Coordinates of C-alpha atoms in Angstrom, one line a residue:
Chain A
M178 CA -18.2 -6.2 -28.4
I179 CA -16.1 -5.0 -25.5
K180 CA -15.9 -1.4 -24.4
V181 CA -12.5 0.2 -24.2
A182 CA -11.0 3.1 -22.3
V183 CA -7.5 4.4 -23.3
A184 CA -5.4 5.8 -20.5
F185 CA -2.6 8.4 -20.5
T186 CA -0.6 9.7 -17.7
E187 CA 0.4 13.1 -19.2
F188 CA -1.0 15.1 -22.0
A189 CA 2.4 15.9 -23.5
R190 CA 2.9 12.2 -24.1
L191 CA -0.5 11.4 -25.6
G192 CA 1.0 10.5 -29.0
D193 CA -1.3 11.1 -31.9
L194 CA -4.3 11.4 -29.6
T195 CA -6.3 13.5 -32.0
S196 CA -6.5 10.7 -34.5
L197 CA -9.2 8.2 -33.8
E198 CA -7.6 5.8 -36.2
Y199 CA -4.3 5.9 -34.3
L200 CA -6.2 5.1 -31.0
Q201 CA -8.1 2.3 -32.6
Q202 CA -4.9 0.7 -34.0
Q203 CA -3.3 0.9 -30.5
V204 CA -6.3 -0.7 -28.9
A205 CA -6.6 -3.4 -31.5
S206 CA -3.0 -4.4 -30.9
N207 CA -3.6 -4.8 -27.2
L208 CA -6.8 -7.0 -27.6
P209 CA -7.1 -10.6 -28.6
Q210 CA -6.8 -10.8 -32.4
G211 CA -10.0 -10.0 -34.2
Q212 CA -11.8 -8.9 -31.0
A213 CA -14.6 -6.4 -31.8
F214 CA -14.5 -3.3 -29.6
E215 CA -16.0 0.1 -29.0
L216 CA -13.7 2.9 -28.0
E217 CA -15.7 4.8 -25.5
Q218 CA -13.4 6.8 -23.2
I219 CA -10.1 8.8 -22.9
R220 CA -8.5 8.9 -19.4
L221 CA -5.9 11.2 -18.0
G222 CA -3.9 10.7 -14.8
N223 CA -2.2 8.1 -12.9
E224 CA -3.2 5.5 -10.3
F225 CA 0.1 5.1 -8.5
C226 CA 1.4 8.6 -7.6
E227 CA -0.2 11.8 -6.6
R228 CA 2.7 13.8 -8.1
L229 CA 1.2 12.8 -11.4
I230 CA -2.2 14.5 -10.9
P231 CA -2.8 16.4 -14.1
S232 CA -2.7 20.1 -14.2
V233 CA -5.7 22.3 -14.9
G234 CA -4.3 23.0 -18.4
Q235 CA -3.8 19.3 -19.2
I236 CA -7.3 18.5 -18.0
G237 CA -8.7 21.2 -20.3
K238 CA -6.8 19.9 -23.3
A239 CA -7.8 16.2 -22.7
I240 CA -11.5 17.1 -22.3
A241 CA -11.3 19.1 -25.6
V242 CA -9.8 16.1 -27.4
A243 CA -12.4 13.7 -25.9
D244 CA -15.2 16.1 -27.1
K245 CA -13.7 16.3 -30.5
L246 CA -13.5 12.5 -30.8
Q247 CA -16.9 12.1 -29.2
L248 CA -15.5 10.0 -26.5
G249 CA -16.2 10.1 -22.7
F250 CA -13.6 11.4 -20.3
A251 CA -12.3 10.1 -17.0
L252 CA -9.8 11.4 -14.5
V253 CA -7.5 8.9 -12.9
I254 CA -6.1 9.6 -9.4
S255 CA -3.9 7.6 -7.0
N256 CA -4.5 7.1 -3.3
L257 CA -4.1 10.6 -1.9
T258 CA -2.7 12.5 1.0
D259 CA -4.5 15.6 2.1
R260 CA -2.0 17.6 -0.1
G261 CA -3.2 15.5 -3.0
L262 CA -6.8 16.2 -2.2
E263 CA -6.1 19.9 -2.3
K264 CA -4.7 19.4 -5.8
I265 CA -7.7 17.5 -7.1
E266 CA -10.1 20.1 -5.6
R267 CA -8.8 22.5 -8.3
I268 CA -9.5 20.1 -11.2
L269 CA -12.7 18.4 -10.2
P270 CA -14.9 21.4 -11.0
L271 CA -13.6 21.3 -14.5
L272 CA -15.0 17.9 -15.3
P273 CA -18.2 17.6 -17.3
D274 CA -21.1 16.0 -15.5
D275 CA -21.1 12.3 -16.1
S276 CA -17.3 12.2 -16.3
E277 CA -15.9 9.2 -14.5
V278 CA -13.2 9.4 -11.8
V279 CA -11.1 6.4 -11.0
V280 CA -10.4 6.7 -7.2
N281 CA -7.9 4.7 -5.3
D282 CA -8.6 5.5 -1.7
W283 CA -11.8 5.3 0.3
G284 CA -11.7 8.8 1.7
T285 CA -11.3 10.4 -1.8
A286 CA -14.2 8.3 -3.0
S287 CA -16.3 9.5 0.0
Y288 CA -15.4 13.1 -0.6
I289 CA -16.2 13.1 -4.3
S290 CA -19.4 11.2 -4.0
T291 CA -20.6 13.9 -1.6
A292 CA -19.2 17.0 -3.1
Y293 CA -19.6 16.1 -6.8
P294 CA -22.5 13.7 -7.1
A295 CA -22.8 14.1 -10.8
L296 CA -19.4 12.4 -11.3
K297 CA -19.3 8.7 -11.6
L298 CA -16.9 6.9 -9.4
I299 CA -14.8 3.8 -10.3
A300 CA -13.0 1.9 -7.6
G301 CA -9.5 1.6 -9.0
R302 CA -7.2 -1.4 -8.7
L303 CA -5.5 -0.1 -5.5
L304 CA -8.8 -0.6 -3.8
C305 CA -9.7 -3.9 -5.5
K306 CA -7.0 -5.9 -3.8
H307 CA -6.1 -9.4 -4.4
L308 CA -2.9 -11.6 -4.4
K309 CA -0.7 -10.7 -7.4
E310 CA 2.6 -12.6 -7.1
P311 CA 4.2 -12.8 -10.5
R312 CA 7.0 -15.0 -9.2
I313 CA 4.8 -18.1 -8.6
A314 CA 3.4 -18.2 -12.1
T315 CA 3.0 -22.0 -12.4
P316 CA -0.7 -22.3 -12.8
E317 CA -1.1 -25.8 -11.3
E318 CA 0.8 -24.8 -8.1
D319 CA -0.9 -21.4 -7.7
P320 CA -3.4 -20.6 -5.1
V321 CA -6.7 -19.6 -6.8
V322 CA -7.6 -16.1 -6.2
K323 CA -10.9 -14.4 -7.0
W324 CA -11.5 -10.7 -7.6
P325 CA -12.9 -8.9 -4.5
V326 CA -15.8 -7.7 -6.6
E327 CA -17.3 -11.2 -6.2
N328 CA -17.6 -10.6 -2.4
E329 CA -20.9 -9.3 -1.2
Y330 CA -19.4 -7.2 1.6
F331 CA -17.0 -5.5 -0.8
L332 CA -20.0 -4.7 -3.0
T333 CA -21.8 -3.3 0.1
V334 CA -18.8 -1.0 0.7
L335 CA -18.9 0.2 -2.9
A336 CA -22.7 0.8 -2.8
D337 CA -22.3 2.8 0.4
L338 CA -20.0 5.2 -1.5
N339 CA -22.3 5.2 -4.6
I340 CA -19.6 3.3 -6.7
Q341 CA -21.0 1.1 -9.4
S342 CA -17.8 0.2 -11.2
A343 CA -14.5 -1.4 -10.2
E344 CA -11.2 -2.3 -11.9
V345 CA -8.9 -5.2 -11.6
D346 CA -5.8 -6.8 -12.9
L347 CA -5.3 -10.4 -14.0
A348 CA -2.8 -12.3 -11.9
P349 CA -1.3 -15.7 -12.8
H350 CA -3.6 -17.2 -10.2
T351 CA -6.8 -15.2 -10.8
R352 CA -9.9 -17.1 -11.5
P353 CA -12.3 -14.6 -13.0
P354 CA -16.0 -15.1 -12.6
D355 CA -17.5 -17.2 -15.3
H356 CA -20.6 -15.1 -15.7
K357 CA -21.7 -11.5 -15.9
M358 CA -21.7 -9.8 -12.4
E359 CA -24.8 -8.2 -11.2
H360 CA -24.8 -4.8 -9.5
I361 CA -21.2 -4.0 -10.6
S362 CA -19.5 -3.1 -13.8
I363 CA -15.9 -4.5 -14.0
G364 CA -13.0 -3.1 -15.9
L365 CA -9.9 -5.2 -16.6
H366 CA -6.5 -3.7 -17.2
L367 CA -4.9 -5.1 -20.3
G368 CA -1.2 -5.9 -20.8
R369 CA 0.1 -5.7 -17.3
G370 CA -0.8 -5.8 -13.6
Y371 CA 0.7 -4.2 -10.6
S372 CA 2.1 -6.2 -7.7
A373 CA 3.5 -3.7 -5.1
R374 CA 3.6 0.0 -4.6
S375 CA 5.7 2.2 -2.4
Q376 CA 5.1 5.6 -0.9
V377 CA 8.7 6.5 -1.7
C378 CA 10.1 6.5 -5.2
T379 CA 13.5 5.3 -6.2
I380 CA 13.8 6.8 -9.6
G381 CA 11.9 9.9 -8.5
S382 CA 14.8 10.5 -6.1
L383 CA 17.3 10.7 -9.0
H384 CA 17.7 14.4 -9.0
Q385 CA 17.1 15.0 -5.3
F386 CA 19.9 15.8 -2.8
D387 CA 21.1 12.8 -0.9
E388 CA 19.4 13.9 2.3
D389 CA 16.0 14.3 0.5
K390 CA 16.0 11.0 -1.4
F391 CA 13.4 8.4 -0.5
S392 CA 11.7 10.5 2.1
P393 CA 7.9 10.4 2.3
G394 CA 6.3 12.8 -0.1
H395 CA 9.6 13.9 -1.6
Q396 CA 9.8 16.1 -4.7
C397 CA 10.7 14.7 -8.1
L398 CA 11.0 15.6 -11.8
R399 CA 8.6 12.9 -12.9
E400 CA 11.5 10.7 -13.8
C401 CA 9.1 7.8 -14.0
L402 CA 8.0 9.1 -17.4
D403 CA 11.5 8.9 -18.7
Y404 CA 13.0 5.8 -17.1
I405 CA 12.1 2.2 -16.3
V406 CA 13.8 -0.2 -14.0
R407 CA 14.0 -3.6 -15.7
V408 CA 14.7 -7.0 -14.2
P409 CA 16.6 -8.3 -17.2
Q410 CA 15.3 -11.9 -17.0
L411 CA 12.9 -13.7 -14.8
I412 CA 14.9 -14.7 -11.8
Y413 CA 13.2 -17.9 -11.0
P414 CA 12.5 -20.5 -13.7
Q415 CA 8.8 -21.1 -14.1
T416 CA 6.6 -22.6 -16.7
E417 CA 5.5 -19.2 -17.8
Q418 CA 7.6 -16.1 -17.7
L419 CA 6.2 -12.9 -16.3
Q420 CA 8.5 -10.0 -17.0
M421 CA 8.7 -7.7 -14.1
Y422 CA 9.6 -4.0 -14.2
Q423 CA 9.3 -1.0 -12.0
R424 CA 7.8 2.4 -13.1
G425 CA 8.1 5.1 -10.5
T426 CA 6.7 3.9 -7.2
T427 CA 5.3 0.6 -8.5
W428 CA 6.3 -3.0 -9.6
F429 CA 4.5 -4.3 -12.5
Y430 CA 4.4 -7.6 -14.4
N431 CA 3.5 -8.3 -18.0
Y432 CA 0.7 -10.8 -18.7
S433 CA 1.9 -14.1 -20.0
D434 CA 0.6 -15.5 -23.3
R435 CA -1.7 -17.8 -21.4
M436 CA -3.1 -14.9 -19.5
K437 CA -3.6 -12.9 -22.6
Q438 CA -5.4 -15.8 -24.2
S439 CA -7.7 -16.1 -21.2
I440 CA -8.9 -12.5 -21.8
A441 CA -10.8 -13.6 -24.9
T442 CA -12.7 -16.1 -22.8
V443 CA -13.4 -13.5 -20.1
I444 CA -14.8 -11.1 -22.7
E445 CA -16.9 -13.8 -24.4
R446 CA -18.4 -14.8 -21.0
Q447 CA -19.1 -11.1 -20.3
S448 CA -17.4 -11.5 -17.0
I449 CA -16.0 -8.0 -17.6
D450 CA -17.7 -4.9 -19.1
R451 CA -14.7 -2.9 -20.2
V452 CA -11.0 -3.1 -20.8
I453 CA -8.4 -0.4 -20.1
V454 CA -5.5 0.1 -22.4
S455 CA -2.6 2.2 -21.0
L456 CA -0.9 3.8 -24.0
D457 CA 1.9 5.8 -22.4
W458 CA 2.4 3.9 -19.2
G459 CA 4.4 1.5 -21.3
D460 CA 4.0 -1.7 -23.1
H461 CA 7.3 -3.1 -22.1
Chain B
M18 CA 2.1 8.7 25.9
K19 CA 1.0 5.1 25.5
I20 CA 3.4 2.6 24.1
V21 CA 2.0 -0.2 21.9
A22 CA 4.4 -3.2 21.8
P23 CA 4.4 -6.6 20.1
I24 CA 4.4 -10.0 21.5
S25 CA 4.5 -13.4 19.8
R26 CA 4.6 -15.7 22.9
V27 CA 2.4 -16.0 26.0
E28 CA 5.4 -15.6 28.3
E29 CA 6.3 -12.2 26.8
A30 CA 3.0 -10.7 27.8
A31 CA 3.4 -10.2 31.6
I32 CA 7.0 -9.2 31.3
F33 CA 6.5 -6.5 28.7
A34 CA 3.4 -5.2 30.4
R35 CA 5.3 -4.7 33.6
Q36 CA 8.2 -3.1 31.8
G37 CA 6.2 -0.2 30.4
A38 CA 4.1 -1.3 27.5
D39 CA 0.6 0.1 27.8
E40 CA -0.9 -2.1 25.1
L41 CA 0.4 -5.4 23.7
F42 CA -0.5 -6.5 20.2
F43 CA -0.3 -10.0 18.7
G44 CA -1.6 -12.2 16.0
V45 CA -3.4 -15.5 16.4
I46 CA -3.9 -18.1 13.8
P47 CA -6.0 -21.1 14.9
Q48 CA -5.2 -24.4 13.3
E49 CA -8.6 -24.4 11.6
W50 CA -7.5 -21.3 9.6
T51 CA -4.3 -23.0 8.4
K52 CA -6.2 -26.1 7.5
R53 CA -8.7 -24.2 5.4
F54 CA -6.7 -21.4 3.9
G55 CA -3.1 -22.6 3.8
R56 CA -0.4 -20.0 3.4
F57 CA -2.8 -17.1 3.3
T58 CA -2.5 -15.4 6.6
A59 CA -5.1 -13.6 8.6
N60 CA -2.7 -11.0 9.8
R61 CA 0.3 -10.5 7.5
R62 CA 2.5 -12.8 9.4
S63 CA 2.6 -16.6 8.7
A64 CA 4.7 -17.2 11.9
N65 CA 5.1 -15.8 15.4
N66 CA 1.4 -15.9 16.1
L67 CA -0.3 -17.3 19.1
D68 CA -1.7 -20.7 18.3
S69 CA -5.0 -20.8 20.1
L70 CA -7.8 -19.0 21.9
A71 CA -6.6 -20.5 25.1
D72 CA -3.3 -18.7 24.7
V73 CA -5.2 -15.5 24.0
A74 CA -7.2 -15.9 27.2
E75 CA -4.0 -16.3 29.2
V76 CA -2.4 -13.3 27.6
V77 CA -5.5 -11.2 28.3
E78 CA -5.6 -12.3 31.9
Q79 CA -1.9 -11.5 32.5
V80 CA -2.1 -8.1 30.8
H81 CA -5.3 -7.0 32.4
S82 CA -4.0 -8.0 35.8
V83 CA -1.4 -5.2 35.6
G84 CA -4.0 -2.7 34.2
K85 CA -2.8 -2.8 30.6
R86 CA -4.6 -3.5 27.3
T87 CA -4.4 -6.0 24.4
S88 CA -5.1 -5.7 20.7
V89 CA -5.1 -8.5 18.1
A90 CA -4.0 -8.1 14.6
L91 CA -6.6 -9.3 12.1
N92 CA -5.1 -7.1 9.5
G93 CA -4.9 -9.0 6.3
T94 CA -5.6 -6.6 3.4
T95 CA -7.8 -8.8 1.4
H96 CA -10.0 -11.8 1.9
T97 CA -12.3 -14.1 0.0
A98 CA -15.9 -14.0 1.3
E99 CA -15.2 -17.3 3.1
Q100 CA -12.0 -15.9 4.7
A101 CA -13.8 -12.7 5.8
A102 CA -16.5 -14.7 7.4
F103 CA -13.9 -16.7 9.3
V104 CA -12.1 -13.6 10.4
V105 CA -15.4 -12.2 11.8
E106 CA -16.0 -15.5 13.6
L107 CA -12.5 -15.3 15.1
A108 CA -13.1 -11.7 16.0
T109 CA -16.2 -12.7 17.9
A110 CA -14.4 -15.4 19.8
L111 CA -11.5 -13.0 20.6
V112 CA -14.0 -10.5 22.1
E113 CA -15.4 -13.3 24.3
K114 CA -11.8 -13.9 25.5
G115 CA -11.7 -10.3 26.6
V116 CA -9.3 -8.6 24.1
D117 CA -9.6 -4.9 24.2
A118 CA -9.2 -4.1 20.5
L119 CA -9.1 -5.6 17.0
I120 CA -6.7 -4.4 14.4
I121 CA -8.5 -4.5 11.0
G122 CA -6.9 -4.0 7.6
D123 CA -9.6 -5.0 5.2
I124 CA -12.6 -2.8 4.6
Q125 CA -14.8 -5.8 4.0
V126 CA -14.1 -7.1 7.5
L127 CA -14.9 -3.7 8.8
A128 CA -18.2 -3.7 6.9
I129 CA -19.2 -7.0 8.4
L130 CA -18.1 -6.1 12.0
Q131 CA -19.7 -2.6 12.1
P132 CA -23.4 -3.7 12.3
L133 CA -22.5 -6.4 14.9
Q134 CA -21.5 -3.7 17.4
L135 CA -19.2 -6.0 19.3
P136 CA -18.1 -4.6 22.7
V137 CA -14.5 -4.1 21.5
R138 CA -12.4 -1.2 20.2
I139 CA -11.6 -1.1 16.5
H140 CA -8.1 0.0 15.4
I141 CA -7.6 0.5 11.7
S142 CA -4.3 -1.2 10.7
S143 CA -1.5 0.6 8.9
T144 CA -2.3 -1.9 6.1
A145 CA -5.5 0.0 5.4
S146 CA -3.3 2.9 4.1
C147 CA -5.3 5.8 5.7
R148 CA -3.5 8.9 4.4
N149 CA -6.1 11.6 4.4
V150 CA -8.7 13.2 6.6
P151 CA -11.8 12.0 4.6
T152 CA -10.5 8.4 4.9
A153 CA -10.0 8.8 8.7
R154 CA -13.6 10.2 9.0
L155 CA -15.0 7.4 7.0
M156 CA -13.3 4.8 9.1
Q157 CA -14.6 6.5 12.2
K158 CA -18.1 6.4 10.7
W159 CA -17.6 2.7 10.2
G160 CA -16.6 2.1 13.8
A161 CA -12.9 2.9 14.1
D162 CA -11.6 4.2 17.4
R163 CA -8.1 4.5 16.3
I164 CA -6.1 4.8 13.1
I165 CA -2.6 3.2 12.9
L166 CA -0.8 5.4 10.5
P167 CA 1.0 3.8 7.6
R168 CA 4.8 3.8 7.4
H169 CA 6.3 6.5 5.3
T170 CA 3.9 9.1 6.5
S171 CA 5.5 12.5 7.0
L172 CA 5.1 14.6 10.2
E173 CA 3.3 17.2 8.2
E174 CA 0.8 14.6 6.9
I175 CA 0.4 13.3 10.5
R176 CA -0.2 16.9 11.7
V177 CA -3.0 17.5 9.1
L178 CA -4.6 14.1 9.9
A179 CA -4.5 14.5 13.7
S180 CA -5.9 18.1 13.6
G181 CA -8.4 17.2 10.9
V182 CA -10.1 14.5 13.0
P183 CA -9.3 15.5 16.6
D184 CA -11.8 13.1 18.2
L185 CA -10.1 10.1 16.7
E186 CA -7.0 8.4 18.2
F187 CA -3.9 8.0 16.0
E188 CA -1.0 5.6 16.5
A189 CA 2.4 6.2 14.9
F190 CA 5.4 3.9 14.2
V191 CA 8.5 4.8 16.2
L192 CA 10.6 1.7 15.9
N193 CA 11.4 -1.5 14.0
D194 CA 9.5 -2.1 10.8
G195 CA 10.9 -0.7 7.7
C196 CA 9.8 -2.2 4.4
P197 CA 10.3 0.2 1.6
Y198 CA 6.9 -0.7 0.1
E199 CA 3.5 0.3 1.3
E200 CA 2.3 -2.7 3.2
G201 CA -1.4 -2.2 2.3
L202 CA -0.5 -2.0 -1.4
C203 CA 1.8 -4.9 -1.6
H204 CA 0.1 -7.9 -3.1
S205 CA 3.1 -10.2 -3.4
L206 CA 4.1 -12.9 -0.9
H207 CA 7.1 -13.4 1.3
L208 CA 8.2 -16.4 -0.7
P209 CA 10.8 -18.9 0.4
T210 CA 14.4 -17.9 -0.4
E211 CA 14.7 -20.4 -3.3
L212 CA 11.7 -18.6 -5.0
G213 CA 13.1 -15.2 -4.4
G214 CA 12.2 -14.3 -0.8
P215 CA 10.2 -11.1 -0.1
L216 CA 9.9 -8.9 -3.2
C217 CA 11.0 -5.9 -1.0
F218 CA 14.5 -7.5 -0.6
E219 CA 14.9 -7.0 -4.3
S220 CA 17.4 -9.8 -4.4
F221 CA 17.7 -9.7 -8.2
D222 CA 19.6 -7.8 -10.8
S223 CA 18.0 -4.8 -12.3
S224 CA 18.9 -1.9 -14.5
V225 CA 17.6 1.6 -15.1
E226 CA 16.9 2.3 -18.8
R227 CA 15.6 5.3 -20.7
L228 CA 12.1 4.7 -22.1
D229 CA 12.9 6.5 -25.3
G230 CA 15.5 3.9 -26.1
Q231 CA 18.3 6.5 -26.2
P232 CA 21.6 5.6 -24.5
E233 CA 22.2 7.6 -21.3
S234 CA 24.9 10.2 -21.2
A235 CA 27.9 9.6 -19.0
D236 CA 26.6 12.2 -16.5
E237 CA 23.2 10.6 -16.5
R238 CA 24.7 7.1 -15.9
K239 CA 26.7 8.5 -13.0
L240 CA 23.6 10.0 -11.5
I241 CA 21.6 6.7 -12.0
N242 CA 24.4 4.6 -10.4
H243 CA 24.8 7.0 -7.5
N244 CA 21.0 6.9 -6.9
A245 CA 20.9 3.1 -7.0
A246 CA 23.8 2.9 -4.6
R247 CA 22.1 5.3 -2.2
Y248 CA 18.8 3.3 -2.5
G249 CA 20.7 0.1 -1.6
Q250 CA 22.2 1.8 1.4
W251 CA 18.8 3.3 2.4
R252 CA 17.0 0.0 2.1
W253 CA 19.7 -1.8 4.1
S254 CA 19.3 0.8 6.8
K255 CA 15.5 0.5 6.7
F256 CA 15.9 -3.2 7.3
S257 CA 17.6 -2.5 10.6
R258 CA 21.1 -2.3 9.0
G259 CA 20.8 -5.7 7.6
F260 CA 18.8 -7.1 10.6
T261 CA 21.5 -6.4 13.1
T262 CA 21.6 -4.8 16.5
T263 CA 24.1 -2.9 18.6
A264 CA 26.4 -4.9 20.8
S265 CA 23.9 -4.6 23.7
G266 CA 21.1 -5.8 21.5
Q267 CA 19.4 -2.5 20.7
P268 CA 17.7 -2.5 17.3
Y269 CA 18.9 0.1 14.8
G270 CA 15.7 1.0 13.1
P271 CA 13.9 2.3 11.3
C272 CA 13.6 4.7 14.2
G273 CA 11.5 7.6 15.1
L274 CA 12.7 8.1 18.7
C275 CA 13.7 11.8 18.3
A276 CA 10.3 12.5 16.7
I277 CA 8.4 11.4 19.8
P278 CA 8.2 14.9 21.3
L279 CA 6.9 16.3 18.0
L280 CA 4.3 13.5 17.8
K281 CA 3.2 14.4 21.3
E282 CA 2.8 18.0 20.3
M283 CA 0.6 17.0 17.4
G284 CA -1.7 15.1 19.7
I285 CA -0.4 11.6 18.9
E286 CA -0.8 9.7 22.1
H287 CA 0.0 6.1 20.9
I288 CA 3.4 5.2 19.7
K289 CA 4.1 1.8 18.1
I290 CA 7.0 -0.5 18.4
A291 CA 6.7 -2.9 15.5
G292 CA 8.3 -6.3 15.1
R293 CA 6.2 -9.2 16.1
D294 CA 8.8 -11.4 14.4
G295 CA 11.6 -10.2 16.6
N296 CA 13.2 -12.2 19.4
P297 CA 12.3 -11.4 23.0
E298 CA 15.6 -9.6 23.7
R299 CA 15.1 -7.3 20.7
K300 CA 11.6 -6.5 21.8
Q301 CA 12.7 -5.8 25.3
R302 CA 15.5 -3.5 24.2
S303 CA 13.0 -1.7 22.0
L304 CA 10.7 -1.2 24.8
E305 CA 13.5 0.2 27.0
M306 CA 14.5 2.7 24.4
V307 CA 11.0 3.9 23.6
G308 CA 10.0 3.9 27.2
E309 CA 12.9 6.2 28.1
I310 CA 12.1 8.7 25.4
A311 CA 8.4 8.6 26.2
A312 CA 9.1 9.2 29.9
Q313 CA 11.3 12.2 29.1
T314 CA 8.6 13.6 26.8
E315 CA 5.9 13.2 29.5
D316 CA 8.3 14.9 31.9
A317 CA 8.4 17.9 29.5
V318 CA 12.2 17.7 29.1
D319 CA 13.3 20.2 26.6
C320 CA 12.7 18.8 23.1
R321 CA 16.3 19.5 22.0
D322 CA 17.6 17.6 24.9
I323 CA 15.4 14.6 24.1
M324 CA 16.5 14.6 20.5
H325 CA 20.1 14.7 21.6
F326 CA 19.5 11.8 24.0
A327 CA 17.7 9.9 21.3
R328 CA 20.6 10.2 18.9
H329 CA 23.0 9.0 21.5
I330 CA 20.9 6.2 22.9
R331 CA 22.7 3.5 20.9
G332 CA 26.1 4.9 21.6
E333 CA 26.5 5.5 17.9
P334 CA 25.3 9.0 17.2
E335 CA 27.2 9.1 13.9
L336 CA 24.4 6.8 12.5
C337 CA 22.0 9.8 12.8
Q338 CA 24.1 12.0 10.6
N339 CA 21.9 11.1 7.7
S340 CA 18.2 10.1 7.8
D341 CA 18.5 6.6 6.4
M342 CA 17.3 5.0 9.6
C343 CA 14.5 7.5 10.2
Y344 CA 10.8 7.0 10.0
Y345 CA 10.6 10.8 10.0
P346 CA 13.7 12.0 8.1
E347 CA 12.6 15.6 8.2
V348 CA 13.6 15.7 11.9
V349 CA 17.2 15.2 10.7
T350 CA 17.2 16.9 7.3
K351 CA 15.1 20.0 8.1

């Protein structure tokens, strides 16, 4: 049985979050058919943009829902500027002890591990870097890439920051470990991976004056929650088609059928401890 | 201020060091690396690297002979355990050749190097995406002497970082490298053209759609189309106006020349000319442009006069009417 976290970017878009049955249906449709699972956590926030840090009000509502459904809670944050750090300083005190926080830069990890030792840190996928090139999806021609969590020195860094969990994507060329990892709990994002992130946001510039568009740290109206940039068809013929799209600052690719099938094997081998299902960040 | 400039050939070292560069940075990929790891690069560039440690030794000797420094890019963002071990071996060999600093992009490599206490400075690459004070402090704890700030960092963000860790050196981009993505968070490859080229060129059709499936209104579509056109123009400008130069060979950008006095005020002493891939003439023109502005800044010329000079340095001041070419657009827009 695999443990599952369901992730949302914004409380207003949580769907029928108050219904456990709804959440379980959503999870089941993202997992290999018939896969047994245990829904254990609700997450709020976003890994890719600090402008999507949840408000105090949203955090309070999400924690209340998690309590009601007897699920754990996790806050998700992107890599942060100092301005972003100021924002999370307002919400971290609201988190119940033993909540998890998905961090995506080393400094934020260091700050939280010192200032809030009761919170459990997860190294997000912006920290667990590996090649993710959706345009060379022909398995036999791919370079083989392992997750960084298999490297002892990466684990040393995590241990130094009191981080015992890490999260990763599948890439066409990923070769996951064939056994359960010691000393680290691994979460795998289902459905899609990310390939490249920008510090400026194309769609987030939509309502900005021309002179303010695409500047570092520019304002936005969270247009990423309303629009998607699609690449209509895969540009380069490959043996497996990975649909690419852009949400906000980030290019994503959907897992191919082959990659989805491999998830069942990964779960069976216990190479991963948890899967993450993003429900409002789009199943496109 | 200290100018950090790129080289990709041994013969560029002495010339650029004499022409005003204070520190020369370069990559080196020994044949053994290519044999073992193929297209994965140790420093974000698969070409325009020095080929051997003998070349490194020659560069170091030439640069040191005129009292300047060298730094070597070992700034891949991710490595297998095998690759990381090789990078550390290479780092040790580079130190033996006398290089002054290693530019590190992967936290794992830093973790291996730190206990070795090699007699060399450690510069944290822009690819390590250091964007906040706690990260800078952590890097310092792990041995960093300098942080190279990532592209797309605002002047206010730089001010907060520099004042937050005043005993750490910072280096800021001022010319030449303008990918729209964050280098440390890009996990794609610069593929051959027939496979699509670099992802950041976005050489494919794309369309903006509403997530709720509703059709866009006419006004909404107009706004989307305008935004897409502006983005195309911005991206083209960021790629040095389609990888062109002025008639006299000066690069267009991205450019932070008029921000140099402001960076100086914030305590940023090291300014970076990017573009290891550029040809020698482009590098030389870049050095002349940055050198002139840095000299005026050191001479305490009025900030407004420096900005005026910077905007006219290419003889095309109209290009600075908007901020598309700017590393620090707030200098123009605010």
